[in-house]
GROMACS .gro file of C-alpha atoms in nm:
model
  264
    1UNK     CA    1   3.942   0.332   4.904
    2UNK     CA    2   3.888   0.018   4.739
    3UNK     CA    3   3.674  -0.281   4.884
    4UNK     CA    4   3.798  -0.492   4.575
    5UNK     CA    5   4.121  -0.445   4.738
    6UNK     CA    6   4.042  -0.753   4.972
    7UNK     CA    7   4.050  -1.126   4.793
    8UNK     CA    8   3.926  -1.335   5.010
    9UNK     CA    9   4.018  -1.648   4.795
   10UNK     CA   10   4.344  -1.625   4.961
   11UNK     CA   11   4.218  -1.646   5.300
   12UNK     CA   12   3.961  -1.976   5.269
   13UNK     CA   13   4.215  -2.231   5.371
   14UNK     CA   14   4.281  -2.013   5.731
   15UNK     CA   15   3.943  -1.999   5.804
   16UNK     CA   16   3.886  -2.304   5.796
   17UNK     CA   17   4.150  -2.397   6.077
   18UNK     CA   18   4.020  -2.100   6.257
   19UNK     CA   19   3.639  -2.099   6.208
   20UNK     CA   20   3.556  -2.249   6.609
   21UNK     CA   21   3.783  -1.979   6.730
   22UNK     CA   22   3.592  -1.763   6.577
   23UNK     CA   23   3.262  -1.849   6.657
   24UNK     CA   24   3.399  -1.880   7.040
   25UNK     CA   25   3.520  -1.516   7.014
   26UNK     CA   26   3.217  -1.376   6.905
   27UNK     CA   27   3.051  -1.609   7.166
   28UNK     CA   28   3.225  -1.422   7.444
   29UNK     CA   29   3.200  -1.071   7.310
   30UNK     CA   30   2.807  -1.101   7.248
   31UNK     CA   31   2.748  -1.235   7.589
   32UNK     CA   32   3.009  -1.093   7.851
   33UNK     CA   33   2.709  -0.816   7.953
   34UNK     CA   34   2.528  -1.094   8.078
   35UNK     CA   35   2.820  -1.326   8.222
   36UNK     CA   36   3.034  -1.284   8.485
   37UNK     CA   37   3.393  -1.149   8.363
   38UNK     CA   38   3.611  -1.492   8.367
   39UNK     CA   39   3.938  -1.526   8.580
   40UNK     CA   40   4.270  -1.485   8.354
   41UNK     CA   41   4.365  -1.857   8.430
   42UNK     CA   42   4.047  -1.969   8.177
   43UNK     CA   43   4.164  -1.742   7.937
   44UNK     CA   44   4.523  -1.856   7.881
   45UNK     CA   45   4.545  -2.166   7.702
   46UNK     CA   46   4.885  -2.289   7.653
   47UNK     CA   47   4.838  -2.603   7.501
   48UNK     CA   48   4.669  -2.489   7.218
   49UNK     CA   49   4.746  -2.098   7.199
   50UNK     CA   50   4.650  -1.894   6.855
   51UNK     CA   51   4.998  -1.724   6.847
   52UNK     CA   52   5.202  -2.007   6.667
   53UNK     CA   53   4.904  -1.962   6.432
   54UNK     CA   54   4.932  -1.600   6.402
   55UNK     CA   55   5.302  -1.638   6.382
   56UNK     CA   56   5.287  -1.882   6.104
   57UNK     CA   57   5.067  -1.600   5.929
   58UNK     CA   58   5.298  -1.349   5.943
   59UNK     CA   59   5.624  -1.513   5.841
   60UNK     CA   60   5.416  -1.606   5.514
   61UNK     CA   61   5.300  -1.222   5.521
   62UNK     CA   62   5.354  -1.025   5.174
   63UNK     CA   63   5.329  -0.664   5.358
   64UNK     CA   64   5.535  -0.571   5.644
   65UNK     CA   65   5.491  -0.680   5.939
   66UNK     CA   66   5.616  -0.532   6.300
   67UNK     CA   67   5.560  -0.740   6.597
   68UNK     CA   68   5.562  -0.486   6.900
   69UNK     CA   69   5.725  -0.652   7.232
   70UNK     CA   70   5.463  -0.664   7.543
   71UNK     CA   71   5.497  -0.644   7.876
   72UNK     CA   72   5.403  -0.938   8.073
   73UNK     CA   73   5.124  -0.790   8.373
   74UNK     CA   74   5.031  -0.579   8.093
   75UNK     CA   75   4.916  -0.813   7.862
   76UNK     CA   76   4.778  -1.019   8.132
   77UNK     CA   77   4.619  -0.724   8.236
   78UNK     CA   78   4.489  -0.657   7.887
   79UNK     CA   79   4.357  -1.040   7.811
   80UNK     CA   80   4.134  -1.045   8.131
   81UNK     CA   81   4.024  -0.663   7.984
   82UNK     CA   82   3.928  -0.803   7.684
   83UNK     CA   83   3.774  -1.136   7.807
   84UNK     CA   84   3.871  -1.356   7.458
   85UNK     CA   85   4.060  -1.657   7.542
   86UNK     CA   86   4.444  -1.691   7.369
   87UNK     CA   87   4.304  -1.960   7.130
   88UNK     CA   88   4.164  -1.653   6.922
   89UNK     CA   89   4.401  -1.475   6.713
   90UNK     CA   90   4.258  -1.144   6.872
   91UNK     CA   91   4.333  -1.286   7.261
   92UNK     CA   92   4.669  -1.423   7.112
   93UNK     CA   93   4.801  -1.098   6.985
   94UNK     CA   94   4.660  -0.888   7.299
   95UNK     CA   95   4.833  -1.162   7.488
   96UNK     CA   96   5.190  -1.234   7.291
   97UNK     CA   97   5.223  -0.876   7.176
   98UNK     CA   98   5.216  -0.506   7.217
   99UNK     CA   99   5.078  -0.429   6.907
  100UNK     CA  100   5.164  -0.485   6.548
  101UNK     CA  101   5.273  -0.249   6.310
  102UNK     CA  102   5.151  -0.258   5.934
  103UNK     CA  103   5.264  -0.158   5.581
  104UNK     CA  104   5.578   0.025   5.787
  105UNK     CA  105   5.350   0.122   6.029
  106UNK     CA  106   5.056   0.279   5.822
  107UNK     CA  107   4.789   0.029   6.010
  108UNK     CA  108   4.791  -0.034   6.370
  109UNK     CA  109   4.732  -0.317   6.529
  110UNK     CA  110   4.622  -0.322   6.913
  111UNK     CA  111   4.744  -0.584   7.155
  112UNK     CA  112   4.867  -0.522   7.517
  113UNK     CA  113   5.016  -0.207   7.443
  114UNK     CA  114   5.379  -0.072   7.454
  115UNK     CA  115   5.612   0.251   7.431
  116UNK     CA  116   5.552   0.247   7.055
  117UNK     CA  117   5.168   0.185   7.076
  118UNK     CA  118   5.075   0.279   7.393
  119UNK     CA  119   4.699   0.183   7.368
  120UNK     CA  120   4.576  -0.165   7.471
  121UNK     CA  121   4.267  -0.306   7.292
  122UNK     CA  122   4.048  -0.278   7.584
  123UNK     CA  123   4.147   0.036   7.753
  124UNK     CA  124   4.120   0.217   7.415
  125UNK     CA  125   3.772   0.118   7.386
  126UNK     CA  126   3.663   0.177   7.731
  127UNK     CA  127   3.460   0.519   7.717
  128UNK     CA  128   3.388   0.487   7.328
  129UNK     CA  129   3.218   0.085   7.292
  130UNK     CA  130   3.179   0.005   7.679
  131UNK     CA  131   3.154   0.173   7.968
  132UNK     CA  132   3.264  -0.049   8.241
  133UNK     CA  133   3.496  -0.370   8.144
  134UNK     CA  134   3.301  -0.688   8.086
  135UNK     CA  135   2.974  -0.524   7.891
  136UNK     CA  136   2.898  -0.567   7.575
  137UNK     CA  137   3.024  -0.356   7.289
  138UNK     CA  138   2.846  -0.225   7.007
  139UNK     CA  139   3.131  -0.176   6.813
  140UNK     CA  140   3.506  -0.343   6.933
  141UNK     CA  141   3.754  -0.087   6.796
  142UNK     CA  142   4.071  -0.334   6.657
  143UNK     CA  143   4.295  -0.126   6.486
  144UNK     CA  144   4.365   0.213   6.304
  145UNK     CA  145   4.588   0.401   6.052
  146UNK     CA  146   4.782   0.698   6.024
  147UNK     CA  147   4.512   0.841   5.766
  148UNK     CA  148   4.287   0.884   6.076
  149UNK     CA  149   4.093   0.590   5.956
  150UNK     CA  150   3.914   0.326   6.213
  151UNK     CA  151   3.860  -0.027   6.196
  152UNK     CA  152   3.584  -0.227   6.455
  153UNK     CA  153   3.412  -0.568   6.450
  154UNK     CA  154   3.064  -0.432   6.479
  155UNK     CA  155   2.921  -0.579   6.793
  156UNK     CA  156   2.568  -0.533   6.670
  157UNK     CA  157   2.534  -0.125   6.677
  158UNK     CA  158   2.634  -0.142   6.303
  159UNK     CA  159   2.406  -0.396   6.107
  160UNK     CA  160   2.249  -0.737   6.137
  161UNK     CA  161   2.613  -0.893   6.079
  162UNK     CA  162   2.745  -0.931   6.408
  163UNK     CA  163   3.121  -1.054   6.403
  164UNK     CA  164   3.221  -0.833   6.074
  165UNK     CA  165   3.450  -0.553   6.022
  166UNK     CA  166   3.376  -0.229   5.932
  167UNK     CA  167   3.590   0.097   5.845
  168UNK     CA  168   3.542   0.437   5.931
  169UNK     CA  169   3.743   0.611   5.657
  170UNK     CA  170   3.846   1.008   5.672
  171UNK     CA  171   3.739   1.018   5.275
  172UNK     CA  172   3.380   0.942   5.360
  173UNK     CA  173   3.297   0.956   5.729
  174UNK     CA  174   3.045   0.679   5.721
  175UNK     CA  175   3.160   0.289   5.858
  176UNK     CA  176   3.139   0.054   5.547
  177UNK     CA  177   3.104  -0.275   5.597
  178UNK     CA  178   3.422  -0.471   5.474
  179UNK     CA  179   3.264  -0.800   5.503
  180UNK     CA  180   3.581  -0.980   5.680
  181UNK     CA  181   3.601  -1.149   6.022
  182UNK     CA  182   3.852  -1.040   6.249
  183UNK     CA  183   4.077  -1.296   6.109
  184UNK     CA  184   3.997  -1.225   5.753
  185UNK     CA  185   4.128  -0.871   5.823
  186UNK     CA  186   4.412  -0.960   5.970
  187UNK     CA  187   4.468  -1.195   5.645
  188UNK     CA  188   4.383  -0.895   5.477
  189UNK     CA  189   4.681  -0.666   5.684
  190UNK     CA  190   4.924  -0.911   5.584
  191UNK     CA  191   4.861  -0.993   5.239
  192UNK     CA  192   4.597  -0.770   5.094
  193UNK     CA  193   4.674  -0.496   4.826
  194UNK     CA  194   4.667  -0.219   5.086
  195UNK     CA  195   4.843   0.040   4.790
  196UNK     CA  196   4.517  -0.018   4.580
  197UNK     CA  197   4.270   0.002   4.946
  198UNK     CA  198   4.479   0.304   5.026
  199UNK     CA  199   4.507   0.428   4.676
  200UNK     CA  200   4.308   0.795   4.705
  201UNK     CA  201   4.509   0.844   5.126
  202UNK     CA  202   4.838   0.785   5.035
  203UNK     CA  203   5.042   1.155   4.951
  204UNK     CA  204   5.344   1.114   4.767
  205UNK     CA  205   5.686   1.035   5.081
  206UNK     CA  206   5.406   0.946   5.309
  207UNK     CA  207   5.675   0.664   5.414
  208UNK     CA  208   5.920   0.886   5.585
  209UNK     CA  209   5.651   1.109   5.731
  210UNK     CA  210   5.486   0.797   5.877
  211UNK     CA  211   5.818   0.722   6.017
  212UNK     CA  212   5.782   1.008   6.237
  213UNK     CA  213   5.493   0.910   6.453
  214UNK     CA  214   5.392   0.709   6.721
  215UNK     CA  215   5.133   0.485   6.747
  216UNK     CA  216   4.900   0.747   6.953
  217UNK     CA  217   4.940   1.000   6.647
  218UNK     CA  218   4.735   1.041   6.362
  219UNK     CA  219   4.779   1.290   6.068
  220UNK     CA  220   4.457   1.521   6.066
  221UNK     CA  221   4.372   1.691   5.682
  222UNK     CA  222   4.244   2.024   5.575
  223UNK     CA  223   4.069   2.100   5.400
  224UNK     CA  224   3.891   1.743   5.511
  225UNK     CA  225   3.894   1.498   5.302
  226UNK     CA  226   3.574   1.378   5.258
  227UNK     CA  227   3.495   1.775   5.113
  228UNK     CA  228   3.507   1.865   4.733
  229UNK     CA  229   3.779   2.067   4.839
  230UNK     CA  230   4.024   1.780   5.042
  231UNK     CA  231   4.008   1.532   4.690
  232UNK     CA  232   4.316   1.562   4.646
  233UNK     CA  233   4.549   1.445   4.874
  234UNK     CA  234   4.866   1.555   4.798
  235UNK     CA  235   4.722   1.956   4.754
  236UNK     CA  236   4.564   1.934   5.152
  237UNK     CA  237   4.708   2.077   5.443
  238UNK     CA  238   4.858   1.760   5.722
  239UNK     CA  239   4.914   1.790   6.092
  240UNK     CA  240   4.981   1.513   6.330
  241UNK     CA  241   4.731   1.527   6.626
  242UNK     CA  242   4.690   1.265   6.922
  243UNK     CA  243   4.472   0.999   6.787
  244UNK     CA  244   4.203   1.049   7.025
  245UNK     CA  245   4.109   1.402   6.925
  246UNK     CA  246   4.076   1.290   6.593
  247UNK     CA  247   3.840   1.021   6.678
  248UNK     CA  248   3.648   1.260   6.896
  249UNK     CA  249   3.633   1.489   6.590
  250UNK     CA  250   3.528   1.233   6.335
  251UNK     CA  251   3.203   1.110   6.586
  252UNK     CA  252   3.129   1.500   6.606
  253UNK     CA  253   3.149   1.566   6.208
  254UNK     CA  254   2.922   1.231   6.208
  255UNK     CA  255   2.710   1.387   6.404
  256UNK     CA  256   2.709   1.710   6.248
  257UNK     CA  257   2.631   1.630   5.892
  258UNK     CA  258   2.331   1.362   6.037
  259UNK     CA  259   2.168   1.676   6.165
  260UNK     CA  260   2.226   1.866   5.888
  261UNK     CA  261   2.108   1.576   5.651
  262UNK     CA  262   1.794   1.535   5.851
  263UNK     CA  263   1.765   1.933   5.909
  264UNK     CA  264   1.766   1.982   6.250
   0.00000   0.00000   0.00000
């Protein structure tokens, strides 16, 4: 993995155009603990939706880009969940979509939810950031890949920078700090060198075996590849496994080598 991978020269101009929507986003996630969960009528805005936006984004978009479909009570179901407002581009693509589908599929996306990525945003975090709908998360899990890896906007459980991304990678089992806004990372899904990010989880024909799972499947290593033993990826052993066990084992492996680190 590669954190040069991300130029964020090529992302300046969008955040400017974007930069309120931000700050209102991270607004609503910081304080929806302490506020009353809104009614879904203040959180669709159809005169000035972030979709178009989004839209625009990804018909410009150097990697591949799949736009799952959504299911209308879903996503409605999913926006009041997730308490952003559709001026965002995080409450426009929970709204607008079921998903989207990365680099033919290697990053996920979540939205509403479909057949093909059957995970909202909010109902995937519920149980691992927030317990109850409307509290505030610690970390806001976004998006994934097939690698087993985990992206989050750290909610303020990660570091002082409240609003930022941060990746959980299966090479190193520790969340590093990408420095990118939710919309920066989406800039970087759609135009960053993911080949170069990617460079040491990539096995040679991962393509077609991608093309085999669903968006609820992850492929699980071993040896592991954050081991002497799993460097190599193309001379480890690969399984798909439902992507919740593997995020259940990566917190537990956390958790393991803390104790071991600190020798209890």
């Amino acid at each position: 993995m590669s954190n040069n991978a991300v130029d964020l020269r090529h992302f300046q101009s969008f955040l400017r155009k974007t930069s309120t929507v931000l700050v209102l986003t991270l607004l609503t996630l910081m304080a929806s603990a302490q506020n009353k969960m809104r009614p879904l009528e203040q959180l669709i805005n159809e005169t000035d939706s972030g979709w178009p936006l989004v839209q625009e984004w990804i018909s410009k978009a150097k990697n591949k880009v799949q736009v799952l479909p959504c299911n209308t009570n879903r996503a409605k179901d999913a926006l009041y969940k997730t308490q952003v407002t559709t001026r965002s581009p995080m409450g426009a693509i929970v709204y607008a979509t079921g998903g989207l589908l990365i680099d033919h599929g290697w990053i996920r996306v979540l939205g509403s939810g479909c057949s093909k990525l059957n995970r909202s945003l909010p109902d995937w975090n519920k149980g691992k950031s927030f317990k109850e709908f409307g509290q505030r998360p610690g970390v806001l899990l976004i998006a994934d890949d097939v690698a087993g890896g985990f992206f989050a906007v750290n909610g303020g459980a990660l570091g002082s920078d409240a609003g930022k991304v941060y990746y959980l990678s299966p090479d190193q089992l520790e969340w590093v700090p990408l420095d990118l806004t939710y919309t920066d990372f989406l800039h970087f899904c759609f135009n960053g060198d993911l080949a170069t990010f990617y460079k040491d989880l990539r096995w040679k024909n991962w393509k077609s075996d991608v093309e085999k799972l669903n968006g609820d499947t992850v492929f699980n290593f071993y040896p592991y590849l954050w081991t002497k033993e799993g460097q190599n990826i193309n001379k480890v052993s690969r399984k798909p496994v439902p992507i919740e066990e593997q995020y259940l084992l990566n917190l537990d492996l956390i958790k393991q080598l803390l104790e071991k680190k600190n020798g209890s």
